[in-house]
Short mmCIF file of C-alpha atoms and ligand atoms in Angstrom, two decimals:
data_model
loop_
_atom_site.label_atom_id
_atom_site.label_comp_id
_atom_site.label_asym_id
_atom_site.label_seq_id
_atom_site.Cartn_x
_atom_site.Cartn_y
_atom_site.Cartn_z
CA UNK A 1 57.99 145.73 202.22
CA UNK A 2 56.67 148.53 200.04
CA UNK A 3 57.93 149.48 196.61
CA UNK A 4 61.62 150.46 196.52
CA UNK A 5 62.08 149.66 200.20
CA UNK A 6 65.29 147.82 200.91
CA UNK A 7 67.45 146.49 203.70
CA UNK A 8 70.62 148.60 204.01
CA UNK A 9 74.04 146.94 203.94
CA UNK A 10 74.06 146.37 207.71
CA UNK A 11 70.29 146.37 208.31
CA UNK A 12 70.21 149.93 209.71
CA UNK A 13 71.16 153.04 207.72
CA UNK A 14 73.21 154.43 210.62
CA UNK A 15 75.52 151.39 210.39
CA UNK A 16 76.33 151.96 206.68
CA UNK A 17 79.39 154.18 207.42
CA UNK A 18 81.04 151.27 209.29
CA UNK A 19 80.03 148.57 206.76
CA UNK A 20 83.50 148.16 205.23
CA UNK A 21 85.14 147.87 208.64
CA UNK A 22 82.64 145.44 210.17
CA UNK A 23 82.39 143.14 207.16
CA UNK A 24 86.19 143.10 206.94
CA UNK A 25 86.70 142.02 210.56
CA UNK A 26 83.82 139.52 210.78
CA UNK A 27 83.88 137.77 207.39
CA UNK A 28 86.55 136.34 205.07
CA UNK A 29 85.44 139.16 202.79
CA UNK A 30 88.51 139.48 200.58
CA UNK A 31 88.75 135.70 200.14
CA UNK A 32 85.10 135.48 199.05
CA UNK A 33 85.34 138.46 196.69
CA UNK A 34 88.63 137.33 195.16
CA UNK A 35 87.18 133.85 194.55
CA UNK A 36 84.13 135.40 192.92
CA UNK A 37 86.41 137.35 190.60
CA UNK A 38 88.62 134.33 189.85
CA UNK A 39 85.62 132.11 189.01
CA UNK A 40 84.11 134.87 186.85
CA UNK A 41 87.10 134.69 184.52
CA UNK A 42 86.94 138.34 183.44
CA UNK A 43 88.45 138.69 179.98
CA UNK A 44 89.81 141.86 178.33
CA UNK A 45 87.04 144.24 177.33
CA UNK A 46 84.29 142.22 179.03
CA UNK A 47 81.17 144.10 180.09
CA UNK A 48 80.52 143.44 183.79
CA UNK A 49 77.76 144.44 186.22
CA UNK A 50 78.21 144.34 190.00
CA UNK A 51 74.62 144.02 191.25
CA UNK A 52 74.17 145.53 194.73
CA UNK A 53 77.68 146.96 194.64
CA UNK A 54 77.40 148.68 198.03
CA UNK A 55 80.61 150.59 198.75
CA UNK A 56 82.12 149.20 195.51
CA UNK A 57 84.78 147.00 197.14
CA UNK A 58 84.13 144.14 194.70
CA UNK A 59 83.67 146.52 191.75
CA UNK A 60 87.07 148.07 192.44
CA UNK A 61 88.75 144.70 192.97
CA UNK A 62 87.39 143.44 189.63
CA UNK A 63 88.56 146.57 187.79
CA UNK A 64 92.02 146.34 189.35
CA UNK A 65 92.17 142.62 188.52
CA UNK A 66 91.38 143.22 184.81
CA UNK A 67 91.69 146.96 184.04
CA UNK A 68 90.28 146.66 180.49
CA UNK A 69 86.82 145.51 181.61
CA UNK A 70 83.90 147.92 181.35
CA UNK A 71 82.35 147.59 184.78
CA UNK A 72 79.23 149.17 186.24
CA UNK A 73 78.10 149.02 189.86
CA UNK A 74 74.41 149.33 190.68
CA UNK A 75 72.72 149.67 194.05
CA UNK A 76 69.27 150.57 195.34
CA UNK A 77 70.74 152.65 198.21
CA UNK A 78 71.72 156.12 197.00
CA UNK A 79 73.58 156.85 200.25
CA UNK A 80 75.94 153.91 199.86
CA UNK A 81 76.69 154.98 196.27
CA UNK A 82 78.11 158.24 197.68
CA UNK A 83 80.66 156.21 199.64
CA UNK A 84 81.32 154.04 196.56
CA UNK A 85 81.93 157.17 194.46
CA UNK A 86 84.46 158.47 197.00
CA UNK A 87 86.40 155.18 196.95
CA UNK A 88 86.42 155.03 193.15
CA UNK A 89 87.52 158.66 192.83
CA UNK A 90 90.36 158.12 195.33
CA UNK A 91 91.71 155.42 193.05
CA UNK A 92 90.91 157.34 189.87
CA UNK A 93 89.28 154.32 188.27
CA UNK A 94 86.98 154.27 185.24
CA UNK A 95 83.93 152.64 186.86
CA UNK A 96 80.31 153.60 186.22
CA UNK A 97 77.86 153.69 189.13
CA UNK A 98 74.13 153.89 188.85
CA UNK A 99 71.07 153.72 191.06
CA UNK A 100 68.35 151.08 190.84
CA UNK A 101 64.64 151.65 191.36
CA UNK A 102 64.11 148.07 192.53
CA UNK A 103 61.88 147.35 189.52
CA UNK A 104 63.72 147.39 186.20
CA UNK A 105 67.45 147.51 185.61
CA UNK A 106 68.40 150.55 183.48
CA UNK A 107 70.17 148.56 180.76
CA UNK A 108 69.33 147.20 177.31
CA UNK A 109 68.71 143.49 176.81
CA UNK A 110 71.90 141.41 176.33
CA UNK A 111 74.28 144.07 177.71
CA UNK A 112 76.66 142.18 180.00
CA UNK A 113 79.15 139.31 179.64
CA UNK A 114 79.28 138.83 183.41
CA UNK A 115 76.99 139.64 186.31
CA UNK A 116 78.69 139.50 189.71
CA UNK A 117 76.99 140.04 193.05
CA UNK A 118 78.20 139.63 196.62
CA UNK A 119 76.05 139.30 199.76
CA UNK A 120 73.02 141.02 198.22
CA UNK A 121 70.45 138.28 197.66
CA UNK A 122 69.91 137.45 201.35
CA UNK A 123 68.57 141.02 201.63
CA UNK A 124 65.82 140.31 199.09
CA UNK A 125 62.49 138.62 199.84
CA UNK A 126 61.79 135.70 197.51
CA UNK A 127 59.54 137.63 195.05
CA UNK A 128 62.18 140.40 194.93
CA UNK A 129 64.91 137.82 194.29
CA UNK A 130 62.78 136.39 191.45
CA UNK A 131 62.20 139.79 189.89
CA UNK A 132 65.89 140.72 190.15
CA UNK A 133 67.00 137.41 188.61
CA UNK A 134 64.59 137.80 185.67
CA UNK A 135 65.97 141.29 185.08
CA UNK A 136 69.56 140.05 185.39
CA UNK A 137 68.78 137.31 182.85
CA UNK A 138 67.36 139.88 180.44
CA UNK A 139 70.48 142.06 180.52
CA UNK A 140 72.97 139.15 180.33
CA UNK A 141 74.38 138.44 176.87
CA UNK A 142 73.98 135.05 175.26
CA UNK A 143 76.76 132.83 176.70
CA UNK A 144 77.16 135.36 179.50
CA UNK A 145 77.39 134.15 183.08
CA UNK A 146 76.01 134.97 186.50
CA UNK A 147 78.16 134.64 189.65
CA UNK A 148 76.55 135.26 193.02
CA UNK A 149 78.24 134.94 196.42
CA UNK A 150 75.66 134.65 199.17
CA UNK A 151 74.43 132.51 202.04
CA UNK A 152 73.15 129.05 201.17
CA UNK A 153 71.98 125.94 202.98
CA UNK A 154 74.96 124.20 204.53
CA UNK A 155 75.39 120.48 205.12
CA UNK A 156 76.83 121.42 208.51
CA UNK A 157 74.27 121.87 211.34
CA UNK A 158 76.74 124.22 213.01
CA UNK A 159 76.81 126.52 209.96
CA UNK A 160 73.01 126.36 209.72
CA UNK A 161 72.77 127.39 213.37
CA UNK A 162 75.13 130.31 212.81
CA UNK A 163 73.10 131.43 209.78
CA UNK A 164 69.96 131.42 211.92
CA UNK A 165 71.63 134.04 214.10
CA UNK A 166 72.27 136.38 211.16
CA UNK A 167 68.71 135.67 209.98
CA UNK A 168 67.50 137.25 213.21
CA UNK A 169 69.51 140.36 212.30
CA UNK A 170 68.77 140.57 208.55
CA UNK A 171 65.22 139.21 208.79
CA UNK A 172 63.66 135.76 208.34
CA UNK A 173 61.68 136.68 205.22
CA UNK A 174 64.54 137.86 202.97
CA UNK A 175 66.84 135.05 204.10
CA UNK A 176 64.27 132.21 203.80
CA UNK A 177 65.16 130.99 200.29
CA UNK A 178 68.88 131.10 201.18
CA UNK A 179 68.31 129.01 204.32
CA UNK A 180 66.22 126.47 202.40
CA UNK A 181 68.84 126.03 199.69
CA UNK A 182 66.61 127.52 197.00
CA UNK A 183 69.09 129.84 195.31
CA UNK A 184 69.86 127.42 192.46
CA UNK A 185 66.19 126.69 191.61
CA UNK A 186 65.42 130.42 191.68
CA UNK A 187 68.34 131.09 189.32
CA UNK A 188 67.09 128.33 186.96
CA UNK A 189 63.52 129.62 187.08
CA UNK A 190 64.78 132.98 185.77
CA UNK A 191 66.07 131.24 182.62
CA UNK A 192 69.73 130.55 183.43
CA UNK A 193 71.07 127.05 182.74
CA UNK A 194 73.69 124.78 184.35
CA UNK A 195 73.29 126.26 187.82
CA UNK A 196 75.95 125.06 190.25
CA UNK A 197 77.72 125.87 193.50
CA UNK A 198 81.38 126.61 192.74
CA UNK A 199 82.69 127.07 196.27
CA UNK A 200 81.58 127.11 199.93
CA UNK A 201 83.00 129.29 202.71
CA UNK A 202 82.36 128.56 206.35
CA UNK A 203 81.91 131.86 208.21
CA UNK A 204 80.83 132.99 211.67
CA UNK A 205 77.45 133.91 210.14
CA UNK A 206 76.89 130.65 208.22
CA UNK A 207 77.93 129.23 204.89
CA UNK A 208 78.50 131.55 201.95
CA UNK A 209 78.37 129.86 198.56
CA UNK A 210 79.36 130.95 195.07
CA UNK A 211 76.47 130.24 192.71
CA UNK A 212 77.07 130.18 188.96
CA UNK A 213 74.82 129.80 185.93
CA UNK A 214 74.90 130.58 182.21
CA UNK A 215 72.54 132.29 179.78
CA UNK A 216 72.46 130.15 176.67
C1 SAM B 1 75.59 143.42 202.52
S1 SAM B 1 75.65 144.69 201.31
C2 SAM B 1 76.84 144.05 200.13
C3 SAM B 1 77.50 145.14 199.36
C4 SAM B 1 78.59 144.68 198.40
N1 SAM B 1 78.07 143.84 197.35
C5 SAM B 1 79.70 143.99 199.14
O1 SAM B 1 79.86 142.78 199.00
O2 SAM B 1 80.42 144.67 199.88
C6 SAM B 1 74.11 144.48 200.43
C7 SAM B 1 73.87 145.54 199.41
O3 SAM B 1 72.68 145.21 198.68
C8 SAM B 1 72.00 146.40 198.40
N2 SAM B 1 70.61 146.09 198.10
C9 SAM B 1 69.62 145.79 198.96
N3 SAM B 1 68.47 145.57 198.29
C10 SAM B 1 68.76 145.73 196.97
C11 SAM B 1 68.00 145.62 195.77
N4 SAM B 1 66.69 145.32 195.79
N5 SAM B 1 68.61 145.83 194.60
C12 SAM B 1 69.94 146.15 194.57
N6 SAM B 1 70.71 146.28 195.67
C13 SAM B 1 70.13 146.05 196.85
C14 SAM B 1 72.19 147.23 199.66
O4 SAM B 1 71.93 148.59 199.41
C15 SAM B 1 73.65 146.94 199.99
O5 SAM B 1 74.51 147.84 199.37
#
């Protein structure tokens, strides 16, 4: 994939308008996102980044969960940020949105207490995952934490089989490290410590896991 190329939310740009509907009817979306928020333990005034915010469903849920947080959503797809802006404006919430060039995140070092991200990393080829994680490490504050919900290697052959089906849709290259169970090593390699899997969700597309790690 060339520079700044990306896989849209549902693989094809023309499917983006129905992303919220399709993800809602096929996945335990709200359960996954609420767990991500609960594990993140968002405290009053915390600075939070939603990496790959898409239509801002998680960003909005986090802001409504703890209204005093300062939350920013970032996404590489400018078109999906238009939809995110509409949803945020409808609810009149104080949420910042920004675009990403796929290279460097537009934030100072040590800016965020929490990084949250849902179903983004299986869209990124391994070198892109590595680059994104190094950037996320740079902008995380000392003692800040990373929480990622995404597909991981399941102990269940049935879940692995189901994930292979979604791999055909999303692509074998971006999903390879997820399928091999390499998310935790990749997170460690970026500098984060104490990487762990907090929770596993069995879905019709394979197992989604919540990965957590800390910046010391
Ligand atoms: C499946 S959607 C998930 C959206 C949202 N996080 C959610 O859970 O509803 C994946 C998102 O990742 C974004 N994305 C893909 N490649 C990206 C990259 N390199 N950097 C940031 N976001 C990216 C897509 O534009 C899309 O919005």
